[in-house]
Short mmCIF file of C-alpha atoms in Angstrom, two decimals:
data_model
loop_
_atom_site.label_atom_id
_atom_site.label_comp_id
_atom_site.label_asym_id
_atom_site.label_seq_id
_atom_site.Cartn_x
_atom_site.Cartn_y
_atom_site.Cartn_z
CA UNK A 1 50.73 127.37 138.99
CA UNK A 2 49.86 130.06 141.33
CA UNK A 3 48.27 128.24 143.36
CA UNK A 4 51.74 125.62 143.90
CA UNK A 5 53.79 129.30 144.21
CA UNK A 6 51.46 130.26 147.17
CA UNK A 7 51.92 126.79 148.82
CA UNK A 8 55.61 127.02 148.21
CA UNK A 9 55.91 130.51 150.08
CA UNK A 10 53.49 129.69 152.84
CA UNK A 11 55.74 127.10 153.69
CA UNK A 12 58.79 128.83 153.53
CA UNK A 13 57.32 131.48 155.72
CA UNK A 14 56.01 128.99 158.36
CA UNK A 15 59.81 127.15 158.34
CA UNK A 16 61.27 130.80 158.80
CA UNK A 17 58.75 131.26 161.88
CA UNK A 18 59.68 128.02 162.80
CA UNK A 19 63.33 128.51 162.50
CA UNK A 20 62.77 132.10 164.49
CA UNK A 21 60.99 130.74 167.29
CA UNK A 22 63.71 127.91 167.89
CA UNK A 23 66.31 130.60 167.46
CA UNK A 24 64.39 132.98 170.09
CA UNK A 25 64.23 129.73 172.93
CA UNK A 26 67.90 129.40 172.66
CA UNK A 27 68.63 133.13 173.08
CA UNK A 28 66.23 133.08 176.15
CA UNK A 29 67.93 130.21 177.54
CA UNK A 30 71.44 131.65 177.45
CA UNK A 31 70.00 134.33 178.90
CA UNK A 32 68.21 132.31 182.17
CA UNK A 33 71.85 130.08 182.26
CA UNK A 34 74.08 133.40 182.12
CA UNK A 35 71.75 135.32 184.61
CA UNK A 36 71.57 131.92 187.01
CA UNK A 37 75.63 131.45 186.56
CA UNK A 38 75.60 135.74 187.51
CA UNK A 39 73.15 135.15 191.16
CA UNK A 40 75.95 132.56 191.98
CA UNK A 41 78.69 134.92 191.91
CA UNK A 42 76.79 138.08 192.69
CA UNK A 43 73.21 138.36 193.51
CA UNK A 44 72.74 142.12 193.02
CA UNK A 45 74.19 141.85 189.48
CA UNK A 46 71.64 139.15 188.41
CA UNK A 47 68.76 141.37 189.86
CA UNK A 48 70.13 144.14 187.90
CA UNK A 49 70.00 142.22 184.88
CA UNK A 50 66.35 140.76 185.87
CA UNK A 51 65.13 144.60 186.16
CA UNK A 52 66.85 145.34 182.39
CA UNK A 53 64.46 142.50 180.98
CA UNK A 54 61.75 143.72 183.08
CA UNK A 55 61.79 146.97 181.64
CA UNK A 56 62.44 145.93 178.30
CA UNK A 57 59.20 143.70 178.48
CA UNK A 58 57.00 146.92 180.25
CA UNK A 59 58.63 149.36 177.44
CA UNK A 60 59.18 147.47 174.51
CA UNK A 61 56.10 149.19 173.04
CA UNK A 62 53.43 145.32 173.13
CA UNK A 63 50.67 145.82 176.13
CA UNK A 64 51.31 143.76 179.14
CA UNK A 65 48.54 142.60 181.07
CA UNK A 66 48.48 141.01 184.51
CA UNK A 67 45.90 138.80 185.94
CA UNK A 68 45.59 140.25 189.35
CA UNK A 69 42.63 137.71 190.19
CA UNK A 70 44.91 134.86 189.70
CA UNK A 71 47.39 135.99 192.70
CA UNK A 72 44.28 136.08 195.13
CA UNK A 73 44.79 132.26 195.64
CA UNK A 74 48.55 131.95 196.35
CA UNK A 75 48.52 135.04 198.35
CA UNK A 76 45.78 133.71 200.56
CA UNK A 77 47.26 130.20 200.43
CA UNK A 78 50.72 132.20 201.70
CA UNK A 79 49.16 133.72 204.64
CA UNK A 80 47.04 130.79 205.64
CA UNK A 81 50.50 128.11 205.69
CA UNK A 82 52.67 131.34 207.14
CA UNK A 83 50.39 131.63 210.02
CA UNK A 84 50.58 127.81 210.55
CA UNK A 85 54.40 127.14 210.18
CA UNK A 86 56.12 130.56 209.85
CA UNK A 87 57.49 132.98 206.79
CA UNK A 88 59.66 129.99 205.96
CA UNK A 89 56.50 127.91 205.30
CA UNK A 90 55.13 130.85 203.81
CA UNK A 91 57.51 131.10 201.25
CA UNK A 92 57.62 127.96 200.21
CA UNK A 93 53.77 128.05 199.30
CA UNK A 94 54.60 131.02 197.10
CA UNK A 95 57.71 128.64 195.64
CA UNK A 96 55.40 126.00 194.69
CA UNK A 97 53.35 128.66 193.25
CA UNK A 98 56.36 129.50 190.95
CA UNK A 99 57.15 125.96 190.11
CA UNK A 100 53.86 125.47 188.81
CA UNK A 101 52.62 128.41 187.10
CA UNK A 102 56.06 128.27 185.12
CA UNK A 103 55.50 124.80 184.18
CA UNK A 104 51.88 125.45 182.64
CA UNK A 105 52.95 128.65 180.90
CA UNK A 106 55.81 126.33 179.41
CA UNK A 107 53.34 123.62 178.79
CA UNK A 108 51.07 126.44 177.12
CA UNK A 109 53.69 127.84 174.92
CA UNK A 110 54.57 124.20 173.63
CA UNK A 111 51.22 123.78 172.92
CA UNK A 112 50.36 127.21 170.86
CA UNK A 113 54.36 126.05 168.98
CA UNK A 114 53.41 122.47 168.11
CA UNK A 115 49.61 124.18 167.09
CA UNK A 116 51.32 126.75 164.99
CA UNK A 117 53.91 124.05 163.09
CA UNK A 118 50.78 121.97 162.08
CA UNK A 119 51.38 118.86 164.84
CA UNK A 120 47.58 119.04 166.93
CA UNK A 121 48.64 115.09 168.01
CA UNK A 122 51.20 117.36 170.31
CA UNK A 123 49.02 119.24 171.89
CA UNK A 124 47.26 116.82 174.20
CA UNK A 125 47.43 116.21 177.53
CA UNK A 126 49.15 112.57 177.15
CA UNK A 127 51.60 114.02 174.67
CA UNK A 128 52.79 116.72 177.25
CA UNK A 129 52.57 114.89 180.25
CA UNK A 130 56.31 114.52 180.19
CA UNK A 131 56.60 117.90 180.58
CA UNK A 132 55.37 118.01 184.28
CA UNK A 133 57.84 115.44 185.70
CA UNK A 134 60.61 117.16 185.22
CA UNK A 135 59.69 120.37 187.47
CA UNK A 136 57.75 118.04 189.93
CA UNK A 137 61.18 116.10 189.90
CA UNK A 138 62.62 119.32 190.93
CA UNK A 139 60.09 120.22 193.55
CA UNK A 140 61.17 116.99 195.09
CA UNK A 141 64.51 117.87 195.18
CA UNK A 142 64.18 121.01 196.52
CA UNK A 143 61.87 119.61 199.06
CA UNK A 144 64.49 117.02 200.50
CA UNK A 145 67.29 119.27 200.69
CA UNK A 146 65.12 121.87 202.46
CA UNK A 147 65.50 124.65 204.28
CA UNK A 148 66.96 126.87 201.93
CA UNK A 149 67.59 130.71 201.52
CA UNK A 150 65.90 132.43 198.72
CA UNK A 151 66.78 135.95 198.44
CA UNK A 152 67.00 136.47 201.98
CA UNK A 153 64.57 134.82 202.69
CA UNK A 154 64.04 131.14 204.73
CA UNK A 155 62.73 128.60 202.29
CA UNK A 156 61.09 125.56 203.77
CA UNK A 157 58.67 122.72 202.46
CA UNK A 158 57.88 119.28 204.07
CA UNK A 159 60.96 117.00 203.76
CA UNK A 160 60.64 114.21 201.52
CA UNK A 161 61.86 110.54 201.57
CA UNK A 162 64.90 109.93 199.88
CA UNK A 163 63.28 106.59 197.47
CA UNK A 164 60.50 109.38 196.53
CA UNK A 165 62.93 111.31 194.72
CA UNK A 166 64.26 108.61 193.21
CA UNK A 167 60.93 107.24 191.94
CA UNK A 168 59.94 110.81 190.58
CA UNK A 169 63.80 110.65 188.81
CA UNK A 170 63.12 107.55 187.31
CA UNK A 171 59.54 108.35 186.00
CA UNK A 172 60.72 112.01 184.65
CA UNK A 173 63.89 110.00 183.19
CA UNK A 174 61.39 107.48 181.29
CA UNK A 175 59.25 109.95 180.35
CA UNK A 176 62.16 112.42 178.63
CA UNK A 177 63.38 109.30 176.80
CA UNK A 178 60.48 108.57 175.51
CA UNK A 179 59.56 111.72 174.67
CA UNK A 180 63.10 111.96 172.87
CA UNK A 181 62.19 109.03 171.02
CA UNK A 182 59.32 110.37 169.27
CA UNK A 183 61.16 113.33 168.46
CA UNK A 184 64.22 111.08 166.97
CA UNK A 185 61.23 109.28 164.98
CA UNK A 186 59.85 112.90 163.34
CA UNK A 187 63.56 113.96 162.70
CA UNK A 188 64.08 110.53 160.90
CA UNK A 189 61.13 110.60 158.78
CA UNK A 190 61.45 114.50 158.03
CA UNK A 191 58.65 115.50 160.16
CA UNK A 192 60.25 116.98 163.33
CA UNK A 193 58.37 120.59 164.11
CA UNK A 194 61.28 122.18 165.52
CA UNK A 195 59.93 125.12 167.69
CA UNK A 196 57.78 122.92 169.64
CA UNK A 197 60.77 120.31 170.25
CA UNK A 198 63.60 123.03 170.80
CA UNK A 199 61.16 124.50 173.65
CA UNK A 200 60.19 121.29 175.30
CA UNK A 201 64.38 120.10 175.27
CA UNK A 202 64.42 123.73 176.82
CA UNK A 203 62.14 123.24 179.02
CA UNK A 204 63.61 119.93 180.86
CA UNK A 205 66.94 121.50 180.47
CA UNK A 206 66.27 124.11 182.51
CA UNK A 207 64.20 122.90 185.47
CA UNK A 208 66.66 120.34 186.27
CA UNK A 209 69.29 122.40 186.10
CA UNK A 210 67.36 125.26 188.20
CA UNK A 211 66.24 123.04 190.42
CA UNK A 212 68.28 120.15 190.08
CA UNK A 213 71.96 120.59 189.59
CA UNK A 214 72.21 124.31 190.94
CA UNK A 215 73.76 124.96 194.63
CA UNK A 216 71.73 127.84 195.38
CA UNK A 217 67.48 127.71 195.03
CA UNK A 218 67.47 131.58 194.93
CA UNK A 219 70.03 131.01 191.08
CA UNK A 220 67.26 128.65 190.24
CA UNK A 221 64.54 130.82 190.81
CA UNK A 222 66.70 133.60 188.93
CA UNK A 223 66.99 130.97 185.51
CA UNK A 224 63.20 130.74 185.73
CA UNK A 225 62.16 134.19 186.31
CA UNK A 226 65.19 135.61 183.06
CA UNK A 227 63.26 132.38 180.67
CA UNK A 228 59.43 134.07 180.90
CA UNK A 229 60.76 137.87 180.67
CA UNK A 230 63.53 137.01 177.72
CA UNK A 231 60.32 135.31 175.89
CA UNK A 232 57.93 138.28 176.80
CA UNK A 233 60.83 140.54 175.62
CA UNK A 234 59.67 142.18 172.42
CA UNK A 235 61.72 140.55 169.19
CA UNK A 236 59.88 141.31 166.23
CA UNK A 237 61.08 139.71 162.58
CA UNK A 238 59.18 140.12 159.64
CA UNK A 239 58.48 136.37 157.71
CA UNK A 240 56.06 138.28 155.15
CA UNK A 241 56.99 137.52 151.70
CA UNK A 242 58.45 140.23 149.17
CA UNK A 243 56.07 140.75 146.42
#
C-alpha cells in the first residue's frame, strides 16, 4: 500500500515538474517574441529589457559560471576572417558562433527534459537531428540575403545559391514533420513527455522566426539572446509533496 502511495506521488510530482517546465518555455518565449517585436520598433528599449534579464540571471541569488576557455576559439576565429575580409566578415564568424552554440544549448536542454520525463529513446543523436535543420535553415537564409546590420554593426557571410536554401527548407520541413509525427503518435497513445516536446516546438518556432521571417537580423539575434537569459532567470517552484 505504501509502496503504490509513493509511486502515485512520485508521479504526480514528476507531471507537476513536467507541467512547470512546459509552462517556464512558453513564458521564455513570449519573452524572446515581445523583446524581438520591441528591437523592431526601438532598439534601445529591447537592450534595456535584455540588461533587466541579465541582471536578474547575475542577481537572482543561483551561481553563474562562464566558460572563458570556450570563447578562445571564436575570438581567434573572429580576428583571423576580420583580417582576411573586414569587421563585416568578422562579425559574421562571431554570428555563426551564436547560431550554433544556441542550437546545442537548445539541443542540450531537450536532452536533460526528455532524460528527466523518463524518454532516453529521445535523447540520441538521430532523435534530435531535426533540431539542427531548422537554425542551419536559418543560417542559410541569413547568408543569401547578406549584408546585414547587426547592432551597428556590418554583417556579412558568403552568399549562398538560391536552390541551397530551398534544399535546406525542404530537409528542415521533412524533418519537423516527422518529428511532429512522433510526437502526434506519444500524444495518441498517452505517452507524450511534454517538457521535452513543448521545448523542441519552441525551439523551431523560434529560429525560423529569428532568422527566418524577421526583417531585421539584429531582432533575431535579440529573440535568441531574451530565450537563454529568460531560461537562466531564476524561477523556483516547489513540487515536494506535503507530508
Amino acid at each position: 500500500m505504501s509502496g503504490r502511495l509513493l509511486q502515485t506521488l512520485a508521479a504526480s510530482e514528476a507531471g507537476a515538474a513536467s507541467r512547470f517546465s512546459a509552462d517556464r518555455g512558453l513564458i521564455a518565449a513570449m519573452l524572446a517574441v515581445g523583446l524581438g517585436a520591441i528591437s523592431l520598433l526601438s532598439p534601445p528599449l529591447a537592450l534595456l529589457g535584455l540588461s533587466l534579464l541579465a541582471v536578474r540571471v547575475l542577481f537572482g541569488g543561483e551561481s553563474v559560471r562562464i566558460d572563458w576557455l570556450a570563447l578562445v576559439g571564436p575570438a581567434f576565429a573572429a580576428v583571423f576572417v576580420g583580417a582576411i575580409v573586414g569587421l563585416a566578415g568578422a562579425i559574421g564568424a562571431l554570428f555563426v558562433w551564436r547560431l550554433v552554440a544556441d542550437t546545442r544549448w537548445s539541443i542540450s536542454e531537450a536532452t536533460r527534459l526528455a532524460a528527466a520525463a523518463g524518454q532516453p529513446a529521445q535523447t540520441t543523436f538521430k532523435a534530435l537531428a531535426h533540431a539542427w535543420m531548422t537554425p542551419i535553415f536559418g543560417l542559410t537564409l541569413v547568408a543569401y540575403t547578406a549584408p546585414h546590420m547587426i547592432a551597428g554593426l556590418p554583417l556579412d557571410l558568403p552568399h549562398v545559391p538560391s536552390w541551397l536554401v530551398m534544399g535546406v527548407g525542404v530537409v528542415a520541413a521533412g524533418a519537423f514533420f516527422d518529428w511532429g509525427l512522433q510526437r502526434a503518435a506519444d500524444w495518441r497513445l498517452g505517452e507524450l513527455a511534454k517538457a521535452p516536446a513543448a521545448h523542441l516546438l519552441i525551439h523551431h518556432i523560434l529560429f525560423v522566426v529569428a532568422y527566418g521571417l524577421m526583417i531585421d537580423v539584429s531582432a533575431g539575434v535579440v529573440m535568441l539572446i531574451a530565450w537563454r537569459l529568460a531560461h537562466a532567470a531564476p524561477l523556483r517552484q516547489s513540487f515536494t509533496a506535503v507530508p
